[in-house]
């Protein structure tokens, strides 16, 4: 309804208006049609896996020498990662269709029948950096939930993205889903992104997936709603009554199993009563990973003779390292732990390890995060692990969805109201 | 977590940080405490009604001569409107508390127990124009749903707002809810609003209630999520098989019962087969209201001898009049009606009047609006009428909530995950 506020090149304007038209069909597409298309797409990806890997090698070869290992890793596809993409497509096909789900159904005294029925969000716009595997994850979830999606990757993965888009177009075309219910934007001019972020007349929701800078830019610029996949600065609080073997497992898993992801741990807070016992054991358990430690004075007094342990600077407590670096502080008890998390946490995932149910309950109640754990690894905050099938990221905002963005979160209920001529008095 | 990007005056910064502290207590406040406070507040408003009305007369007296009647009406309080505010407070107290509601509870194969539990959104910021009665509606819903709220009205209602804030502070203080879980901003400098809209470190959600300009400004400026209460450009489609008496009732109610609200009708689309019969009857039924008609050529051919009927200009189909003006077009059938609504509708409320169940189903499925009606007045799209108790506006965006924003919509589920030491493989 609102007039376009920034101009797009005419061919792109036409393409997006076409996608908006497809949205009307996509909204009501039968589950069987959608599922068949996803299975077909899984097969097509299987058949094209060599070409996709070759394109990916091209992208990797074009990387600048100074590219970080973490970025290189996120960009790299392997036969295993392609197998993961295929599994995910098959899983999404097998999930129940959220569109049309009746979430409420009641009859008012005046005879009006009220239903709230899940409907697609409409046109999604995902902006992502590196990780070409998110293309299929994002498309499959958006598509199954009845949406159309505009995808815009970063130029570092342009060959890989191009190959994947080609496979998608061909497979969807074979299912008579042409024009495609997605559009992969391959013009990497940043001005286009800026213009698109002003098009709330076309785009219903924007989902940025990438670093702080991207997310802040989208938050500042977008005139349509944003589902924010922000940073994860996750803490483990090891209480005085914690089973220390369990605590070790949970911290080691949270920090080392995949340090580059948002549900990895950055900071461990240890109750003073067990710090002397726990910290040397934690050091030993992580020694093989050559962790760098940034610690408070009390932890330093305990760990000072160990290698790679230095005093934390104030800014360290706010750092999402995404790397083999761990902050550590000794706290006097749960209140201090809660205050630390309230001040430094990013509302993503937080865990208490304790045998004391009252402390656990206090922690679960008080910590304001998308996912709060008692005696389990924060690494479970993810669509697969929580049984949502797949995810389009982890939301740390509080509107619409907290935590993994799955199929259901790509819909919203609307009201269907049936009467026999009722009017308002 | 993100650093403040625009400076606020120190006293306001302190006040808001204080409110953010109150948020932690408010989040977990017991239902009984919240309900008692709302009932107490209802009594306090009753006792202070003379002072509130006097302050309101002051505001009305200060209005410029050129103020529109609609604006004057929105600003004006009466004993009846105050009684409505009191009823609303009592109703919100009686509604179930959404905080802590378990919306999902399951156990994974690995033994993890997953729960999704409703939690408050945090700190809300409502910017409103005129209508001082929204202060108590907004506060009561925000408060009952465990949130704190920052309120900023327009300078035209400053005396009324001041009086209401005073009553609220005193009543909440008596319930030992001091410092108050709300803050009424009485410095009407617009620069403050701009600065506040950049404070996503403090404010979780902003809710603008007012005209197009306000909403566009907020959408452009806010770096935090917005719940948009946008315009309502609602249509009634009168199908060939409609019961014409019912259709008359629904259109007359939708257009004339309260033309200044967003769920009022702006446009009626009439099937060609019944237009000659229906339109003169509709004119007669609305004659007492002296409607202005903007009509297409086919309607004009039927209505040309009637007063106050002129040919519509193209822009009329996109006008939310909020006044006794009606657009009217003759359509060849439901497809043309759907296309018209898709092009000109604002995704608010749309109705079909028909005796044909298949047409009704098509309309309910195809129309992409927050509320879609079959044989009932669009005037029901409102929190009271749909049994939500009260509302904080009607959302026409698709994220988080479509339609009335009630108690539940001022919360969002978070994940509570309990384990016995599970880690991720």
PDB file of N, CA and C in Angstrom, chain A residues 295-355:
ATOM      1  N   UNK A 295      40.256 -14.398  32.872  1.00  0.00           N
ATOM      2  CA  UNK A 295      39.633 -14.740  34.160  1.00  0.00           C
ATOM      3  C   UNK A 295      39.656 -13.566  35.128  1.00  0.00           C
ATOM      4  N   UNK A 296      38.752 -13.602  36.114  1.00  0.00           N
ATOM      5  CA  UNK A 296      38.751 -12.565  37.148  1.00  0.00           C
ATOM      6  C   UNK A 296      39.850 -12.877  38.170  1.00  0.00           C
ATOM      7  N   UNK A 297      40.024 -11.965  39.117  1.00  0.00           N
ATOM      8  CA  UNK A 297      41.144 -12.095  40.065  1.00  0.00           C
ATOM      9  C   UNK A 297      41.052 -13.392  40.885  1.00  0.00           C
ATOM     10  N   UNK A 298      39.831 -13.717  41.314  1.00  0.00           N
ATOM     11  CA  UNK A 298      39.680 -14.913  42.158  1.00  0.00           C
ATOM     12  C   UNK A 298      40.036 -16.183  41.378  1.00  0.00           C
ATOM     13  N   UNK A 299      39.617 -16.262  40.131  1.00  0.00           N
ATOM     14  CA  UNK A 299      39.981 -17.425  39.317  1.00  0.00           C
ATOM     15  C   UNK A 299      41.480 -17.422  39.039  1.00  0.00           C
ATOM     16  N   UNK A 300      42.027 -16.214  38.865  1.00  0.00           N
ATOM     17  CA  UNK A 300      43.445 -16.109  38.547  1.00  0.00           C
ATOM     18  C   UNK A 300      44.289 -16.649  39.689  1.00  0.00           C
ATOM     19  N   UNK A 301      43.832 -16.373  40.931  1.00  0.00           N
ATOM     20  CA  UNK A 301      44.565 -16.873  42.094  1.00  0.00           C
ATOM     21  C   UNK A 301      44.631 -18.403  42.075  1.00  0.00           C
ATOM     22  N   UNK A 302      43.597 -19.015  41.536  1.00  0.00           N
ATOM     23  CA  UNK A 302      43.568 -20.483  41.480  1.00  0.00           C
ATOM     24  C   UNK A 302      44.340 -21.015  40.268  1.00  0.00           C
ATOM     25  N   UNK A 303      44.243 -20.298  39.133  1.00  0.00           N
ATOM     26  CA  UNK A 303      44.770 -20.822  37.870  1.00  0.00           C
ATOM     27  C   UNK A 303      46.100 -20.187  37.458  1.00  0.00           C
ATOM     28  N   UNK A 304      46.683 -19.366  38.330  1.00  0.00           N
ATOM     29  CA  UNK A 304      47.800 -18.532  37.856  1.00  0.00           C
ATOM     30  C   UNK A 304      48.998 -19.327  37.350  1.00  0.00           C
ATOM     31  N   UNK A 305      49.131 -20.559  37.811  1.00  0.00           N
ATOM     32  CA  UNK A 305      50.288 -21.336  37.361  1.00  0.00           C
ATOM     33  C   UNK A 305      50.033 -22.079  36.050  1.00  0.00           C
ATOM     34  N   UNK A 306      48.843 -21.947  35.522  1.00  0.00           N
ATOM     35  CA  UNK A 306      48.537 -22.643  34.273  1.00  0.00           C
ATOM     36  C   UNK A 306      48.857 -21.756  33.072  1.00  0.00           C
ATOM     37  N   UNK A 307      49.077 -22.405  31.959  1.00  0.00           N
ATOM     38  CA  UNK A 307      49.391 -21.657  30.737  1.00  0.00           C
ATOM     39  C   UNK A 307      48.128 -21.032  30.160  1.00  0.00           C
ATOM     40  N   UNK A 308      48.302 -19.997  29.331  1.00  0.00           N
ATOM     41  CA  UNK A 308      47.213 -19.379  28.569  1.00  0.00           C
ATOM     42  C   UNK A 308      46.086 -18.819  29.444  1.00  0.00           C
ATOM     43  N   UNK A 309      46.431 -18.439  30.673  1.00  0.00           N
ATOM     44  CA  UNK A 309      45.426 -17.845  31.562  1.00  0.00           C
ATOM     45  C   UNK A 309      45.857 -16.420  31.873  1.00  0.00           C
ATOM     46  N   UNK A 310      45.023 -15.431  31.500  1.00  0.00           N
ATOM     47  CA  UNK A 310      45.363 -14.073  31.892  1.00  0.00           C
ATOM     48  C   UNK A 310      44.162 -13.373  32.508  1.00  0.00           C
ATOM     49  N   UNK A 311      44.426 -12.240  33.131  1.00  0.00           N
ATOM     50  CA  UNK A 311      43.347 -11.486  33.765  1.00  0.00           C
ATOM     51  C   UNK A 311      42.439 -10.874  32.698  1.00  0.00           C
ATOM     52  N   UNK A 312      41.154 -11.012  32.909  1.00  0.00           N
ATOM     53  CA  UNK A 312      40.199 -10.473  31.931  1.00  0.00           C
ATOM     54  C   UNK A 312      40.195  -8.959  31.969  1.00  0.00           C
ATOM     55  N   UNK A 313      40.058  -8.341  30.805  1.00  0.00           N
ATOM     56  CA  UNK A 313      39.790  -6.899  30.732  1.00  0.00           C
ATOM     57  C   UNK A 313      38.274  -6.716  30.778  1.00  0.00           C
ATOM     58  N   UNK A 314      37.822  -5.534  31.212  1.00  0.00           N
ATOM     59  CA  UNK A 314      36.363  -5.358  31.347  1.00  0.00           C
ATOM     60  C   UNK A 314      35.594  -5.729  30.075  1.00  0.00           C
ATOM     61  N   UNK A 315      36.149  -5.420  28.896  1.00  0.00           N
ATOM     62  CA  UNK A 315      35.399  -5.671  27.661  1.00  0.00           C
ATOM     63  C   UNK A 315      35.267  -7.162  27.346  1.00  0.00           C
ATOM     64  N   UNK A 316      36.117  -7.983  27.959  1.00  0.00           N
ATOM     65  CA  UNK A 316      36.034  -9.417  27.671  1.00  0.00           C
ATOM     66  C   UNK A 316      34.682 -10.008  28.041  1.00  0.00           C
ATOM     67  N   UNK A 317      34.073  -9.488  29.121  1.00  0.00           N
ATOM     68  CA  UNK A 317      32.792 -10.062  29.563  1.00  0.00           C
ATOM     69  C   UNK A 317      31.670  -9.816  28.554  1.00  0.00           C
ATOM     70  N   UNK A 318      31.899  -8.900  27.618  1.00  0.00           N
ATOM     71  CA  UNK A 318      30.888  -8.625  26.585  1.00  0.00           C
ATOM     72  C   UNK A 318      31.281  -9.172  25.219  1.00  0.00           C
ATOM     73  N   UNK A 319      32.314 -10.030  25.186  1.00  0.00           N
ATOM     74  CA  UNK A 319      32.822 -10.535  23.909  1.00  0.00           C
ATOM     75  C   UNK A 319      32.176 -11.862  23.518  1.00  0.00           C
ATOM     76  N   UNK A 320      31.608 -11.899  22.305  1.00  0.00           N
ATOM     77  CA  UNK A 320      31.203 -13.184  21.744  1.00  0.00           C
ATOM     78  C   UNK A 320      32.402 -13.650  20.916  1.00  0.00           C
ATOM     79  N   UNK A 321      33.215 -14.566  21.475  1.00  0.00           N
ATOM     80  CA  UNK A 321      34.472 -14.916  20.802  1.00  0.00           C
ATOM     81  C   UNK A 321      34.250 -15.771  19.559  1.00  0.00           C
ATOM     82  N   UNK A 322      33.304 -16.694  19.616  1.00  0.00           N
ATOM     83  CA  UNK A 322      33.129 -17.661  18.523  1.00  0.00           C
ATOM     84  C   UNK A 322      34.446 -18.367  18.255  1.00  0.00           C
ATOM     85  N   UNK A 323      35.197 -18.616  19.304  1.00  0.00           N
ATOM     86  CA  UNK A 323      36.544 -19.157  19.163  1.00  0.00           C
ATOM     87  C   UNK A 323      36.916 -19.877  20.467  1.00  0.00           C
ATOM     88  N   UNK A 324      38.103 -20.506  20.490  1.00  0.00           N
ATOM     89  CA  UNK A 324      38.495 -21.291  21.668  1.00  0.00           C
ATOM     90  C   UNK A 324      39.056 -20.386  22.769  1.00  0.00           C
ATOM     91  N   UNK A 325      38.218 -19.495  23.238  1.00  0.00           N
ATOM     92  CA  UNK A 325      38.565 -18.547  24.298  1.00  0.00           C
ATOM     93  C   UNK A 325      37.438 -18.629  25.324  1.00  0.00           C
ATOM     94  N   UNK A 326      37.784 -18.621  26.596  1.00  0.00           N
ATOM     95  CA  UNK A 326      36.768 -18.767  27.653  1.00  0.00           C
ATOM     96  C   UNK A 326      36.964 -17.695  28.720  1.00  0.00           C
ATOM     97  N   UNK A 327      35.890 -17.012  29.086  1.00  0.00           N
ATOM     98  CA  UNK A 327      35.908 -16.132  30.254  1.00  0.00           C
ATOM     99  C   UNK A 327      35.553 -16.946  31.474  1.00  0.00           C
ATOM    100  N   UNK A 328      36.120 -16.575  32.619  1.00  0.00           N
ATOM    101  CA  UNK A 328      35.796 -17.308  33.834  1.00  0.00           C
ATOM    102  C   UNK A 328      35.800 -16.369  35.025  1.00  0.00           C
ATOM    103  N   UNK A 329      34.765 -16.479  35.863  1.00  0.00           N
ATOM    104  CA  UNK A 329      34.697 -15.663  37.079  1.00  0.00           C
ATOM    105  C   UNK A 329      34.159 -16.508  38.219  1.00  0.00           C
ATOM    106  N   UNK A 330      34.651 -16.204  39.408  1.00  0.00           N
ATOM    107  CA  UNK A 330      34.135 -16.849  40.617  1.00  0.00           C
ATOM    108  C   UNK A 330      33.050 -15.938  41.184  1.00  0.00           C
ATOM    109  N   UNK A 331      31.897 -16.525  41.542  1.00  0.00           N
ATOM    110  CA  UNK A 331      30.808 -15.715  42.112  1.00  0.00           C
ATOM    111  C   UNK A 331      30.457 -16.238  43.499  1.00  0.00           C
ATOM    112  N   UNK A 332      29.869 -15.325  44.302  1.00  0.00           N
ATOM    113  CA  UNK A 332      29.574 -15.677  45.698  1.00  0.00           C
ATOM    114  C   UNK A 332      28.310 -16.540  45.787  1.00  0.00           C
ATOM    115  N   UNK A 333      27.552 -16.593  44.716  1.00  0.00           N
ATOM    116  CA  UNK A 333      26.324 -17.387  44.763  1.00  0.00           C
ATOM    117  C   UNK A 333      25.445 -17.041  43.579  1.00  0.00           C
ATOM    118  N   UNK A 334      24.230 -17.563  43.610  1.00  0.00           N
ATOM    119  CA  UNK A 334      23.352 -17.441  42.436  1.00  0.00           C
ATOM    120  C   UNK A 334      22.977 -15.993  42.135  1.00  0.00           C
ATOM    121  N   UNK A 335      22.830 -15.157  43.202  1.00  0.00           N
ATOM    122  CA  UNK A 335      22.429 -13.773  42.938  1.00  0.00           C
ATOM    123  C   UNK A 335      23.475 -13.036  42.114  1.00  0.00           C
ATOM    124  N   UNK A 336      24.727 -13.283  42.461  1.00  0.00           N
ATOM    125  CA  UNK A 336      25.788 -12.626  41.702  1.00  0.00           C
ATOM    126  C   UNK A 336      25.826 -13.171  40.262  1.00  0.00           C
ATOM    127  N   UNK A 337      25.590 -14.466  40.138  1.00  0.00           N
ATOM    128  CA  UNK A 337      25.557 -15.063  38.793  1.00  0.00           C
ATOM    129  C   UNK A 337      24.425 -14.448  37.973  1.00  0.00           C
ATOM    130  N   UNK A 338      23.238 -14.322  38.596  1.00  0.00           N
ATOM    131  CA  UNK A 338      22.094 -13.741  37.880  1.00  0.00           C
ATOM    132  C   UNK A 338      22.384 -12.299  37.466  1.00  0.00           C
ATOM    133  N   UNK A 339      23.024 -11.541  38.362  1.00  0.00           N
ATOM    134  CA  UNK A 339      23.324 -10.141  38.044  1.00  0.00           C
ATOM    135  C   UNK A 339      24.319 -10.063  36.890  1.00  0.00           C
ATOM    136  N   UNK A 340      25.319 -10.963  36.898  1.00  0.00           N
ATOM    137  CA  UNK A 340      26.307 -10.969  35.819  1.00  0.00           C
ATOM    138  C   UNK A 340      25.622 -11.274  34.469  1.00  0.00           C
ATOM    139  N   UNK A 341      24.762 -12.275  34.483  1.00  0.00           N
ATOM    140  CA  UNK A 341      24.086 -12.678  33.239  1.00  0.00           C
ATOM    141  C   UNK A 341      23.147 -11.566  32.760  1.00  0.00           C
ATOM    142  N   UNK A 342      22.450 -10.942  33.709  1.00  0.00           N
ATOM    143  CA  UNK A 342      21.547  -9.853  33.342  1.00  0.00           C
ATOM    144  C   UNK A 342      22.327  -8.727  32.660  1.00  0.00           C
ATOM    145  N   UNK A 343      23.541  -8.486  33.145  1.00  0.00           N
ATOM    146  CA  UNK A 343      24.333  -7.364  32.623  1.00  0.00           C
ATOM    147  C   UNK A 343      25.031  -7.711  31.307  1.00  0.00           C
ATOM    148  N   UNK A 344      25.540  -8.925  31.197  1.00  0.00           N
ATOM    149  CA  UNK A 344      26.389  -9.250  30.044  1.00  0.00           C
ATOM    150  C   UNK A 344      25.751 -10.217  29.053  1.00  0.00           C
ATOM    151  N   UNK A 345      24.687 -10.890  29.439  1.00  0.00           N
ATOM    152  CA  UNK A 345      24.097 -11.899  28.555  1.00  0.00           C
ATOM    153  C   UNK A 345      23.436 -11.272  27.346  1.00  0.00           C
ATOM    154  N   UNK A 346      23.259 -12.071  26.298  1.00  0.00           N
ATOM    155  CA  UNK A 346      22.616 -11.550  25.088  1.00  0.00           C
ATOM    156  C   UNK A 346      21.231 -12.146  24.909  1.00  0.00           C
ATOM    157  N   UNK A 347      20.656 -12.691  25.993  1.00  0.00           N
ATOM    158  CA  UNK A 347      19.290 -13.234  25.950  1.00  0.00           C
ATOM    159  C   UNK A 347      19.175 -14.433  25.019  1.00  0.00           C
ATOM    160  N   UNK A 348      20.243 -15.157  24.843  1.00  0.00           N
ATOM    161  CA  UNK A 348      20.224 -16.314  23.949  1.00  0.00           C
ATOM    162  C   UNK A 348      20.013 -17.589  24.775  1.00  0.00           C
ATOM    163  N   UNK A 349      21.090 -18.184  25.306  1.00  0.00           N
ATOM    164  CA  UNK A 349      20.975 -19.444  26.050  1.00  0.00           C
ATOM    165  C   UNK A 349      21.844 -19.360  27.289  1.00  0.00           C
ATOM    166  N   UNK A 350      21.298 -19.806  28.434  1.00  0.00           N
ATOM    167  CA  UNK A 350      22.018 -19.733  29.695  1.00  0.00           C
ATOM    168  C   UNK A 350      21.746 -21.020  30.449  1.00  0.00           C
ATOM    169  N   UNK A 351      22.759 -21.502  31.189  1.00  0.00           N
ATOM    170  CA  UNK A 351      22.563 -22.772  31.900  1.00  0.00           C
ATOM    171  C   UNK A 351      23.040 -22.684  33.343  1.00  0.00           C
ATOM    172  N   UNK A 352      22.286 -23.344  34.222  1.00  0.00           N
ATOM    173  CA  UNK A 352      22.738 -23.569  35.592  1.00  0.00           C
ATOM    174  C   UNK A 352      22.993 -25.069  35.738  1.00  0.00           C
ATOM    175  N   UNK A 353      24.149 -25.408  36.362  1.00  0.00           N
ATOM    176  CA  UNK A 353      24.401 -26.796  36.737  1.00  0.00           C
ATOM    177  C   UNK A 353      24.313 -26.845  38.256  1.00  0.00           C
ATOM    178  N   UNK A 354      23.361 -27.599  38.741  1.00  0.00           N
ATOM    179  CA  UNK A 354      23.136 -27.667  40.185  1.00  0.00           C
ATOM    180  C   UNK A 354      22.341 -28.920  40.527  1.00  0.00           C
ATOM    181  N   UNK A 355      22.500 -29.373  41.785  1.00  0.00           N
ATOM    182  CA  UNK A 355      21.664 -30.462  42.280  1.00  0.00           C
ATOM    183  C   UNK A 355      20.523 -29.905  43.130  1.00  0.00           C
TER     184      UNK A 355
END
